[in-house]
CSV table of C-alpha atoms in Angstrom, one decimal:
chain,number,residue,atom,x,y,z
A,119,GLY,CA,44.2,100.2,119.8
A,120,GLU,CA,47.0,103.1,121.3
A,121,ASN,CA,46.2,106.4,122.0
A,122,VAL,CA,48.9,109.1,122.2
A,123,GLU,CA,48.5,112.6,123.8
A,124,GLN,CA,51.0,115.3,123.6
A,125,HIS,CA,51.2,118.5,125.3
A,126,PRO,CA,51.5,121.4,125.0
A,127,SER,CA,50.5,121.8,121.2
A,128,THR,CA,52.4,125.2,120.9
A,129,LEU,CA,55.5,126.4,123.3
A,130,SER,CA,57.4,129.5,122.4
A,131,VAL,CA,60.5,130.1,124.7
A,132,GLN,CA,63.7,132.5,124.5
A,133,GLU,CA,66.8,131.4,123.3
A,134,GLY,CA,69.0,129.3,126.0
A,135,ASP,CA,65.9,128.4,128.1
A,136,SER,CA,65.1,124.9,128.6
A,137,ALA,CA,61.6,123.1,126.5
A,138,VAL,CA,59.6,120.3,127.6
A,139,ILE,CA,57.0,118.2,125.8
A,140,LYS,CA,55.0,115.4,127.3
A,141,CYS,CA,53.2,112.6,125.9
A,142,THR,CA,51.1,109.8,127.4
A,143,TYR,CA,49.9,106.6,125.9
A,144,SER,CA,47.5,104.1,126.7
A,145,ASP,CA,49.0,100.5,125.7
A,146,SER,CA,51.1,98.6,128.2
A,147,ALA,CA,52.2,97.0,125.4
A,148,SER,CA,54.2,99.7,124.1
A,149,ASN,CA,57.8,99.4,124.3
A,150,TYR,CA,59.4,101.6,121.9
A,151,PHE,CA,59.1,105.8,121.8
A,152,PRO,CA,60.5,107.8,119.2
A,153,TRP,CA,60.8,111.7,118.8
A,154,TYR,CA,60.4,113.3,115.6
A,155,LYS,CA,61.3,116.7,114.4
A,156,GLN,CA,59.1,118.1,111.6
A,157,GLU,CA,60.4,121.6,109.9
A,158,LEU,CA,58.1,123.3,107.9
A,159,GLY,CA,57.7,121.9,104.2
A,160,LYS,CA,59.9,118.8,105.1
A,161,ARG,CA,59.8,115.4,106.3
A,162,PRO,CA,59.5,114.0,109.9
A,163,GLN,CA,63.5,113.4,110.9
A,164,LEU,CA,63.8,111.0,114.2
A,165,ILE,CA,65.7,112.7,116.7
A,166,ILE,CA,66.1,110.6,119.5
A,167,ASP,CA,64.3,107.6,120.4
A,168,ILE,CA,63.8,105.4,123.8
A,169,ARG,CA,63.0,101.5,124.6
A,170,SER,CA,60.9,100.1,127.3
A,171,ASN,CA,64.0,98.9,129.3
A,172,VAL,CA,65.6,101.9,129.8
A,173,GLY,CA,64.4,104.9,131.8
A,174,GLU,CA,66.6,107.8,130.3
A,175,LYS,CA,68.5,108.5,127.5
A,176,LYS,CA,70.6,112.0,126.2
A,177,ASP,CA,72.0,113.2,123.1
A,178,GLN,CA,73.7,116.3,123.7
A,179,ARG,CA,71.4,118.8,124.4
A,180,ILE,CA,68.1,116.4,123.6
A,181,ALA,CA,67.1,113.8,126.7
A,182,VAL,CA,64.0,111.9,126.6
A,183,THR,CA,62.6,110.1,130.1
A,184,LEU,CA,59.9,107.1,130.2
A,185,ASN,CA,57.7,106.5,133.2
A,186,LYS,CA,56.2,103.1,132.6
A,187,THR,CA,54.4,102.6,135.5
A,188,ALA,CA,52.7,106.0,134.8
A,189,LYS,CA,52.9,105.8,130.7
A,190,HIS,CA,54.3,109.2,129.7
A,191,PHE,CA,57.7,110.0,128.3
A,192,SER,CA,58.8,113.3,128.2
A,193,LEU,CA,61.2,115.2,125.6
A,194,HIS,CA,63.6,117.9,127.0
A,195,ILE,CA,65.5,120.1,125.4
A,196,THR,CA,68.5,122.3,126.9
A,197,GLU,CA,70.2,125.6,125.8
A,198,THR,CA,67.4,126.2,122.9
A,199,GLN,CA,68.5,127.2,119.5
A,200,PRO,CA,66.3,129.4,116.7
A,201,GLU,CA,66.9,126.0,114.6
A,202,ASP,CA,65.1,123.8,117.2
A,203,SER,CA,62.0,125.5,116.4
A,204,ALA,CA,59.9,123.0,114.6
A,205,VAL,CA,56.9,120.8,114.9
A,206,TYR,CA,57.8,117.7,117.1
A,207,PHE,CA,56.1,114.5,117.6
A,208,CYS,CA,56.1,111.9,119.8
A,209,ALA,CA,55.2,108.1,119.0
A,210,ALA,CA,54.2,104.9,120.4
A,211,ARG,CA,54.5,101.4,119.0
A,212,PRO,CA,53.0,98.3,121.0
A,213,GLY,CA,54.8,95.5,119.4
A,214,ALA,CA,56.9,95.6,116.2
A,215,ASN,CA,54.4,97.3,114.0
A,216,ASN,CA,53.1,100.7,113.2
A,217,LEU,CA,54.0,103.9,114.9
A,218,PHE,CA,50.9,105.8,116.8
A,219,PHE,CA,51.7,109.6,116.7
A,220,GLY,CA,50.6,112.5,119.0
A,221,THR,CA,49.4,115.6,117.3
A,222,GLY,CA,52.8,117.5,117.6
A,223,THR,CA,54.1,120.3,119.7
A,224,ARG,CA,55.2,123.9,117.7
A,225,LEU,CA,58.0,125.1,119.4
A,226,THR,CA,59.3,128.5,118.7
A,227,VAL,CA,62.3,129.7,120.4
A,228,ILE,CA,62.5,133.5,120.2
A,229,PRO,CA,66.0,134.6,119.4
B,1174,GLY,CA,72.4,105.7,100.2
B,1175,ALA,CA,69.2,107.2,98.8
B,1176,GLY,CA,66.2,108.3,101.0
B,1177,VAL,CA,62.7,107.1,101.1
B,1178,SER,CA,61.6,108.7,97.7
B,1179,GLN,CA,57.6,109.7,96.6
B,1180,SER,CA,56.2,110.5,93.8
B,1181,PRO,CA,54.3,113.2,92.8
B,1182,SER,CA,55.5,115.6,95.3
B,1183,ASN,CA,52.3,117.6,95.0
B,1184,LYS,CA,48.7,116.2,93.6
B,1185,VAL,CA,45.6,118.1,92.3
B,1186,THR,CA,42.5,116.2,91.5
B,1187,GLU,CA,38.9,116.9,91.2
B,1188,LYS,CA,36.6,115.3,93.7
B,1189,GLY,CA,35.5,111.9,92.6
B,1190,LYS,CA,38.8,110.9,90.3
B,1191,ASP,CA,41.1,108.2,91.3
B,1192,VAL,CA,44.5,109.1,92.6
B,1193,GLU,CA,47.7,106.8,92.7
B,1194,LEU,CA,50.6,107.9,94.8
B,1195,ARG,CA,54.1,105.9,94.4
B,1196,CYS,CA,56.6,105.3,97.4
B,1197,ASP,CA,60.2,103.8,96.6
B,1198,PRO,CA,61.7,102.6,100.2
B,1199,ILE,CA,65.3,102.8,101.2
B,1200,SER,CA,66.9,99.5,99.4
B,1201,GLY,CA,67.0,96.6,101.5
B,1202,HIS,CA,63.7,97.5,104.0
B,1203,THR,CA,61.7,95.0,104.2
B,1204,ALA,CA,58.8,97.4,106.2
B,1205,LEU,CA,57.5,99.7,104.3
B,1206,TYR,CA,54.6,102.6,106.3
B,1207,TRP,CA,51.9,104.8,104.8
B,1208,TYR,CA,50.6,107.4,107.2
B,1209,ARG,CA,48.6,110.6,106.5
B,1210,GLN,CA,48.8,114.1,107.8
B,1211,SER,CA,46.1,116.6,107.6
B,1212,LEU,CA,46.9,120.0,108.2
B,1213,GLY,CA,47.9,120.8,111.6
B,1214,GLN,CA,47.9,117.1,112.8
B,1215,GLY,CA,49.8,114.3,113.6
B,1216,LEU,CA,50.4,111.5,111.3
B,1217,GLU,CA,47.7,108.8,111.1
B,1218,PHE,CA,48.4,105.0,110.2
B,1219,LEU,CA,47.0,103.9,107.2
B,1220,ILE,CA,48.8,100.6,106.2
B,1221,TYR,CA,51.8,98.6,106.7
B,1222,PHE,CA,53.7,96.3,104.7
B,1223,GLN,CA,56.3,93.7,106.1
B,1224,GLY,CA,58.2,91.6,103.5
B,1225,ASN,CA,55.7,88.7,102.2
B,1226,SER,CA,53.3,89.1,105.0
B,1227,ALA,CA,49.8,90.1,104.4
B,1228,PRO,CA,49.8,93.6,105.1
B,1229,ASP,CA,47.8,95.4,108.2
B,1230,LYS,CA,45.0,97.7,107.0
B,1231,SER,CA,44.1,98.3,109.9
B,1232,GLY,CA,44.4,102.2,109.8
B,1233,LEU,CA,42.6,102.6,106.1
B,1234,PRO,CA,39.5,104.9,106.5
B,1235,SER,CA,37.6,103.4,104.0
B,1236,ASP,CA,37.2,100.7,101.0
B,1237,ARG,CA,38.1,103.6,98.5
B,1238,PHE,CA,41.6,103.7,99.9
B,1239,SER,CA,44.0,100.5,99.2
B,1240,ALA,CA,47.8,99.9,98.7
B,1241,GLU,CA,50.0,97.5,96.9
B,1242,ARG,CA,53.7,96.8,97.1
B,1243,THR,CA,54.8,95.2,94.3
B,1244,GLY,CA,58.2,92.9,94.9
B,1245,GLY,CA,58.8,93.5,98.2
B,1246,SER,CA,59.8,97.4,97.1
B,1247,VAL,CA,57.7,100.2,95.4
B,1248,SER,CA,54.5,100.6,96.9
B,1249,THR,CA,51.7,102.4,95.4
B,1250,LEU,CA,48.7,103.8,97.6
B,1251,THR,CA,45.5,104.6,95.7
B,1252,ILE,CA,42.6,106.3,96.3
B,1253,GLN,CA,39.6,106.2,94.8
B,1254,ARG,CA,36.8,108.8,94.1
B,1255,THR,CA,38.6,111.2,96.1
B,1256,GLN,CA,36.6,113.7,98.3
B,1257,GLN,CA,37.9,116.8,99.6
B,1258,GLU,CA,38.2,115.5,102.8
B,1259,ASP,CA,41.3,113.0,101.6
B,1260,SER,CA,43.2,116.5,101.3
B,1261,ALA,CA,46.6,116.0,103.3
B,1262,VAL,CA,50.1,115.2,103.2
B,1263,TYR,CA,50.5,111.4,102.4
B,1264,LEU,CA,53.8,109.9,104.0
B,1265,CYS,CA,55.6,106.7,103.6
B,1266,ALA,CA,58.2,105.5,105.8
B,1267,SER,CA,60.2,102.2,105.6
B,1268,SER,CA,62.3,100.0,108.1
B,1269,GLN,CA,64.7,97.7,107.8
B,1270,GLY,CA,62.4,95.2,109.7
B,1271,GLY,CA,59.3,95.5,111.3
B,1272,GLY,CA,60.7,96.8,114.6
B,1273,GLU,CA,63.4,98.8,113.8
B,1274,THR,CA,64.1,103.0,113.3
B,1275,GLN,CA,61.6,104.2,110.6
B,1276,TYR,CA,62.8,106.9,107.8
B,1277,PHE,CA,60.0,109.1,106.1
B,1278,GLY,CA,59.7,110.3,102.6
B,1279,PRO,CA,59.1,113.6,102.1
B,1280,GLY,CA,55.3,113.2,101.4
B,1281,THR,CA,53.3,113.7,98.8
B,1282,ARG,CA,50.6,116.8,98.8
B,1283,LEU,CA,47.1,116.3,97.4
B,1284,LEU,CA,44.5,118.4,97.1
B,1285,VAL,CA,41.3,117.6,96.1
B,1286,LEU,CA,38.9,120.4,94.5
C-alpha cells in the first residue's frame, strides 16, 4: 500500500517568515495530494490540494508543489501569521478511495 | 449546509466493553470513511464505504472492529471487547464521490480504562 512520510515533525518560525513542509510518497499510482490543517481539538480542514497533472498550485499565502518523478510534494506558507499555528497533514490517494496520511507537522508561528 | 457530525463527542469505557460510534455524513455524499488518530499521530485509515458497493475493510486493525452503513447514509463503527490501545480519536469523513474532497467530522474521543 501507499506510504507517506512527512518532515519535519515540528517547525517553529518567526511571524512573517516562510514555512515549508515536505512529504514523500511511495505509490506511483497516487494522483491526488491534499493538505489538511488541524487546530488543537478541532477537525482536520482541507486548505489546499493538487492533482497529479499539475506541478504547482497557489492560493494566497499557501502554495503546493508536486514532483511526480521524485514522488514528493511540499506545502509552502509565506508571510506566516500566529493563526497559522496548527498541525498540518499531507496525504496521498492512489485511485479514488481512501487517503494515506503523513504523521503531521506541528507548526508554531512566534509573534 | 450541515457538515459531518459524529456522536458521542467523548466516550469513556472499561476494558472489555463494546462501544458504538456514529457518523452522519453530509447529505448527498455517497462516500464515507473512518479514520483513527492516536495521540500525536497521523490519521490511520480504517474502512471506506462507496454507494452500494462492498466496503473496503482493509484498514481495520482486528476482527474486533466492524462498521455498517445503513441506507447509504449514517454509519456506525463498532469496537467489541475494547482494549486500552483502542483509545484514540475516531474521525469520520464523507465526500460527494469516491474521488472527491473529503470533509471531516469533529471526531469521537474514545478512552478505554
